[in-house]
Short mmCIF file of C-alpha atoms in Angstrom, two decimals:
data_model
loop_
_atom_site.label_atom_id
_atom_site.label_comp_id
_atom_site.label_asym_id
_atom_site.label_seq_id
_atom_site.Cartn_x
_atom_site.Cartn_y
_atom_site.Cartn_z
CA UNK A 199 88.51 73.61 86.62
CA UNK A 200 87.20 76.98 87.88
CA UNK A 201 89.98 79.39 88.90
CA UNK A 202 89.36 81.29 92.15
CA UNK A 203 91.40 83.72 94.03
CA UNK A 204 91.31 83.48 97.80
CA UNK A 205 94.26 85.65 98.69
CA UNK A 206 97.81 84.60 99.54
CA UNK A 207 100.19 84.36 102.31
CA UNK A 208 102.07 87.48 101.16
CA UNK A 209 99.11 89.65 100.16
CA UNK A 210 96.25 90.84 102.40
CA UNK A 211 93.24 91.02 100.08
CA UNK A 212 90.00 92.40 101.45
CA UNK A 213 86.71 90.59 100.77
CA UNK A 214 85.55 93.10 98.16
CA UNK A 215 88.82 92.78 96.32
CA UNK A 216 88.62 88.98 96.28
CA UNK A 217 85.04 89.23 94.93
CA UNK A 218 86.21 91.63 92.23
CA UNK A 219 89.08 89.36 90.98
CA UNK A 220 86.79 86.33 90.88
CA UNK A 221 83.96 88.20 89.11
CA UNK A 222 86.43 89.39 86.40
CA UNK A 223 87.61 85.72 86.08
CA UNK A 224 84.08 84.39 85.72
CA UNK A 225 82.98 87.12 83.36
CA UNK A 226 86.21 86.82 81.36
CA UNK A 227 86.52 90.52 81.34
CA UNK A 228 89.56 92.70 82.12
CA UNK A 229 89.76 93.77 85.80
CA UNK A 230 90.46 97.47 85.98
CA UNK A 231 92.12 98.35 89.25
CA UNK A 232 92.41 101.95 90.43
CA UNK A 233 93.72 103.27 93.69
CA UNK A 234 96.40 105.74 94.99
CA UNK A 235 100.04 104.64 94.66
CA UNK A 236 101.11 102.18 97.24
CA UNK A 237 97.78 100.30 97.56
CA UNK A 238 99.07 97.18 95.98
CA UNK A 239 97.61 97.31 92.48
CA UNK A 240 100.65 95.86 90.68
CA UNK A 241 101.47 93.30 93.39
CA UNK A 242 97.82 92.04 93.10
CA UNK A 243 98.55 90.59 89.64
CA UNK A 244 101.69 88.97 90.85
CA UNK A 245 99.86 87.33 93.78
CA UNK A 246 96.88 86.26 91.73
CA UNK A 247 99.27 84.47 89.32
CA UNK A 248 101.05 82.76 92.29
CA UNK A 249 97.73 81.76 93.99
CA UNK A 250 96.35 80.32 90.71
CA UNK A 251 99.70 78.64 89.88
CA UNK A 252 99.76 80.13 86.41
CA UNK A 253 102.17 82.32 84.32
CA UNK A 254 102.42 86.07 84.82
CA UNK A 255 103.02 88.21 81.77
CA UNK A 256 103.86 91.85 82.66
CA UNK A 257 103.30 94.78 80.30
CA UNK A 258 104.57 97.92 81.93
CA UNK A 259 103.08 100.93 80.02
CA UNK A 260 105.22 104.17 79.49
CA UNK A 261 104.19 107.52 78.03
CA UNK A 262 105.64 106.41 74.71
CA UNK A 263 104.04 102.96 74.61
CA UNK A 264 101.75 102.22 71.66
CA UNK A 265 98.95 99.59 71.74
CA UNK A 266 100.41 97.95 68.64
CA UNK A 267 103.58 97.00 70.61
CA UNK A 268 101.43 94.67 72.78
CA UNK A 269 100.65 92.73 69.49
CA UNK A 270 104.00 92.66 67.70
CA UNK A 271 106.68 94.87 66.23
CA UNK A 272 108.21 94.26 62.73
CA UNK A 273 111.86 95.27 62.39
CA UNK A 274 112.04 96.11 58.60
CA UNK A 275 115.24 98.01 58.98
CA UNK A 276 117.12 95.01 60.38
CA UNK A 277 115.75 92.75 57.66
CA UNK A 278 116.80 95.19 54.86
CA UNK A 279 120.21 95.54 56.28
CA UNK A 280 120.65 91.75 56.68
CA UNK A 281 119.34 91.27 53.16
CA UNK A 282 121.92 93.68 51.77
CA UNK A 283 124.60 91.78 53.64
CA UNK A 284 123.45 88.51 52.18
CA UNK A 285 122.36 87.09 55.51
CA UNK A 286 120.06 84.04 54.99
CA UNK A 287 117.91 85.12 57.95
CA UNK A 288 116.42 87.83 55.81
CA UNK A 289 114.57 85.24 53.70
CA UNK A 290 112.36 84.41 56.63
CA UNK A 291 110.19 87.37 57.66
CA UNK A 292 109.38 85.62 61.02
CA UNK A 293 112.93 86.34 62.13
CA UNK A 294 112.15 90.06 62.37
CA UNK A 295 108.73 89.77 64.13
CA UNK A 296 108.99 90.55 67.82
CA UNK A 297 106.04 89.12 69.71
CA UNK A 298 104.24 91.61 72.15
CA UNK A 299 102.88 90.78 75.56
CA UNK A 300 99.32 90.24 74.22
CA UNK A 301 100.66 87.69 71.60
CA UNK A 302 102.52 85.97 74.42
CA UNK A 303 99.37 85.74 76.51
CA UNK A 304 97.30 84.49 73.52
CA UNK A 305 99.80 81.64 72.87
CA UNK A 306 100.09 80.41 76.57
CA UNK A 307 99.03 76.79 76.97
CA UNK A 308 97.60 77.52 80.42
CA UNK A 309 95.37 80.52 81.09
CA UNK A 310 97.93 83.19 82.14
CA UNK A 311 97.57 86.39 84.07
CA UNK A 312 98.32 89.38 81.84
CA UNK A 313 99.19 92.58 83.80
CA UNK A 314 98.80 95.93 81.86
CA UNK A 315 100.44 98.19 84.39
CA UNK A 316 99.62 101.99 84.54
CA UNK A 317 97.55 102.10 81.47
CA UNK A 318 96.85 105.81 82.20
CA UNK A 319 100.49 106.71 81.44
CA UNK A 320 100.01 106.12 77.72
CA UNK A 321 98.35 108.26 75.08
CA UNK A 322 94.60 108.79 75.55
CA UNK A 323 93.94 106.57 72.38
CA UNK A 324 95.90 103.58 73.79
CA UNK A 325 92.93 101.86 75.57
CA UNK A 326 90.61 102.31 72.59
CA UNK A 327 93.33 100.88 70.26
CA UNK A 328 93.12 97.67 72.25
CA UNK A 329 89.35 97.33 72.35
CA UNK A 330 88.96 95.03 69.34
CA UNK A 331 91.75 92.70 70.42
CA UNK A 332 90.48 92.40 73.94
CA UNK A 333 86.89 91.78 72.74
CA UNK A 334 87.78 89.25 69.96
CA UNK A 335 90.74 87.66 71.60
CA UNK A 336 92.50 87.84 68.21
CA UNK A 337 94.38 90.14 65.86
CA UNK A 338 95.76 90.04 62.37
CA UNK A 339 99.52 90.04 61.60
CA UNK A 340 99.89 91.56 58.12
CA UNK A 341 103.49 90.62 57.57
CA UNK A 342 102.67 86.90 58.25
CA UNK A 343 99.28 86.95 56.62
CA UNK A 344 97.99 85.16 59.72
CA UNK A 345 95.29 85.64 62.44
CA UNK A 346 96.66 85.19 65.86
CA UNK A 347 93.91 83.67 68.12
CA UNK A 348 94.04 83.23 71.88
CA UNK A 349 94.08 79.62 73.03
CA UNK A 350 92.00 80.73 76.00
CA UNK A 351 91.15 84.22 77.52
CA UNK A 352 93.97 85.40 79.69
CA UNK A 353 93.03 86.85 83.09
CA UNK A 354 93.80 90.47 82.37
CA UNK A 355 94.44 92.92 85.21
CA UNK A 356 94.80 96.54 84.30
CA UNK A 357 95.93 99.12 86.77
CA UNK A 358 95.58 102.89 86.71
CA UNK A 359 96.72 105.75 89.05
CA UNK A 360 93.93 108.00 87.65
CA UNK A 361 96.40 110.34 85.99
CA UNK A 362 93.92 110.74 83.12
CA UNK A 363 90.36 109.57 82.38
CA UNK A 364 89.93 106.39 80.38
CA UNK A 365 87.42 106.24 77.52
CA UNK A 366 83.86 105.13 78.21
CA UNK A 367 83.98 102.49 75.57
CA UNK A 368 86.98 100.89 77.25
CA UNK A 369 85.42 101.24 80.77
CA UNK A 370 82.27 99.44 79.64
CA UNK A 371 84.31 96.25 78.80
CA UNK A 372 86.06 96.14 82.25
CA UNK A 373 85.05 94.99 85.65
CA UNK A 374 86.07 97.87 87.87
CA UNK A 375 87.47 97.97 91.45
CA UNK A 376 88.83 100.79 93.45
CA UNK A 377 91.29 99.66 96.19
CA UNK A 378 90.60 101.94 99.18
CA UNK A 379 93.62 102.90 101.29
CA UNK A 380 93.98 100.23 104.00
CA UNK A 381 92.32 101.18 107.37
CA UNK A 382 94.06 100.61 110.70
CA UNK A 383 92.99 96.97 111.15
CA UNK A 384 93.86 96.04 107.52
CA UNK A 385 97.24 97.87 107.74
CA UNK A 386 98.12 95.92 110.91
CA UNK A 387 97.51 92.66 109.01
CA UNK A 388 99.72 93.86 106.17
CA UNK A 389 102.56 94.85 108.73
CA UNK A 390 102.25 91.46 110.34
CA UNK A 391 102.60 89.68 106.96
CA UNK A 392 105.79 91.53 106.21
CA UNK A 393 107.18 91.57 109.77
CA UNK A 394 105.90 88.60 111.78
CA UNK A 395 106.07 89.09 115.53
CA UNK A 396 106.73 92.75 115.34
CA UNK A 397 106.18 94.76 118.62
CA UNK A 398 102.56 95.76 118.81
CA UNK A 399 103.48 98.95 120.70
CA UNK A 400 105.74 100.09 117.89
CA UNK A 401 103.04 99.19 115.32
CA UNK A 402 100.42 101.12 117.37
CA UNK A 403 102.58 104.25 117.73
CA UNK A 404 103.89 104.16 114.22
CA UNK A 405 100.37 103.79 112.66
CA UNK A 406 99.08 106.63 114.77
CA UNK A 407 101.91 108.94 113.51
CA UNK A 408 101.59 107.52 109.90
CA UNK A 409 97.72 108.25 109.67
CA UNK A 410 98.07 111.62 111.26
CA UNK A 411 100.60 112.55 108.54
CA UNK A 412 98.28 111.29 105.76
CA UNK A 413 95.53 113.46 107.22
CA UNK A 414 97.61 116.71 107.07
CA UNK A 415 95.87 119.21 104.77
CA UNK A 416 98.15 120.49 102.10
CA UNK A 417 100.47 117.53 101.97
CA UNK A 418 101.83 117.04 98.44
CA UNK A 419 102.50 113.36 98.61
CA UNK A 420 100.76 111.27 101.22
CA UNK A 421 103.03 108.40 102.49
CA UNK A 422 101.95 105.05 101.20
CA UNK A 423 101.95 101.47 102.46
CA UNK A 424 105.35 100.61 101.04
CA UNK A 425 106.80 103.78 102.70
CA UNK A 426 105.27 102.76 106.10
CA UNK A 427 106.89 99.34 105.75
CA UNK A 428 110.25 100.94 104.96
CA UNK A 429 109.90 103.20 108.02
CA UNK A 430 108.96 100.32 110.35
CA UNK A 431 112.00 98.34 109.01
CA UNK A 432 114.26 101.24 110.00
CA UNK A 433 112.70 101.63 113.43
CA UNK A 434 113.05 97.85 114.07
CA UNK A 435 116.69 98.17 113.01
CA UNK A 436 117.13 100.71 115.81
CA UNK A 437 115.25 98.34 118.09
CA UNK A 438 113.74 101.30 119.98
CA UNK A 439 110.02 102.26 120.03
CA UNK A 440 108.86 105.79 118.96
CA UNK A 441 108.43 107.09 122.37
CA UNK A 442 112.05 106.26 123.36
CA UNK A 443 113.33 107.81 120.21
CA UNK A 444 111.44 110.98 120.94
CA UNK A 445 112.68 111.05 124.56
CA UNK A 446 116.26 111.31 123.26
CA UNK A 447 115.33 114.58 121.81
CA UNK A 448 112.11 115.93 123.19
CA UNK A 449 112.20 119.16 121.13
CA UNK A 450 112.36 117.23 117.83
CA UNK A 451 109.15 117.99 115.95
CA UNK A 452 109.29 115.42 113.13
CA UNK A 453 109.17 111.68 113.87
CA UNK A 454 112.53 109.88 113.67
CA UNK A 455 113.72 108.81 110.30
CA UNK A 456 110.91 110.65 108.59
CA UNK A 457 112.74 110.71 105.30
CA UNK A 458 111.23 107.25 104.72
CA UNK A 459 107.62 108.90 104.85
CA UNK A 460 107.99 112.47 103.65
CA UNK A 461 109.50 112.74 100.16
CA UNK A 462 109.89 116.47 99.58
CA UNK A 463 110.98 119.56 101.52
CA UNK A 464 107.69 121.29 101.27
CA UNK A 465 105.93 118.40 103.15
CA UNK A 466 108.67 118.19 105.74
CA UNK A 467 108.34 122.03 106.35
CA UNK A 468 104.57 121.78 106.53
CA UNK A 469 104.77 118.95 109.03
CA UNK A 470 107.36 120.75 111.21
CA UNK A 471 105.23 123.96 111.12
CA UNK A 472 101.99 122.14 112.13
CA UNK A 473 103.79 120.05 114.78
CA UNK A 474 105.41 123.17 116.20
CA UNK A 475 101.98 124.91 116.42
CA UNK A 476 100.38 121.93 118.00
CA UNK A 477 103.15 121.63 120.57
CA UNK A 478 102.90 125.33 121.47
CA UNK A 479 99.08 125.05 121.96
CA UNK A 480 99.42 122.01 124.22
CA UNK A 481 101.99 123.84 126.35
CA UNK A 482 99.49 126.75 126.76
CA UNK A 483 100.30 130.47 126.91
CA UNK A 484 103.64 131.40 128.71
CA UNK A 485 102.99 132.48 132.31
#
């Protein structure tokens, strides 16, 4: 049976994203997803696994992660210690082999989704070190003198925040898709999925403020989708729209509860300065 991703109730996938996921599934190539933080790269893998009713195996990459850890790790120190203590476990080397996420995915009875999250956090050689295993769908375990072969190719979704360039040889083996930041219409759909029946006036005013913030030149960290959703949750908790909140303090330059959107003092100061200048211009010169 052909696996196809058509989106899910909890994830608003654009047409081009659905096409990319299904192309990677058909070609049996890793899907490399890029996009700024908050565009739903990691959540995509979770929702693909749910939609296809299959297992999700998550490998969250850190700066210290080595590609070999995705295959397996051999704890020789523990085996030596147990052997010195006369522990019978030491006679079986398999007791000291810790299977990695790639090994888990290879052994799955049903074609799983393997998420390799934030691959660009690791050393530059990390992607190249995985090339052979991803191509051949097998690797050799020296300690067990055994070749571990995939029962079927997992659906591999790899995310990157563009912190560093990935090697060309690695890129050639992937199907690539860049998730654009959601436009106003798509963002409204996302908001409706998370907060069904939300006041449209609140959404309209909030999005206007949100996108104007993102467009500010010089902003260090643009607010993301998840931060918008947090902000809306707080505003709904107040049960007041933005205009009413502003009327309580007409001289307040930053939007209410802006701490959900702006994450450092430099951005808050920048926004306040630009908002102040904008307000002064709108009032015109003093008579």
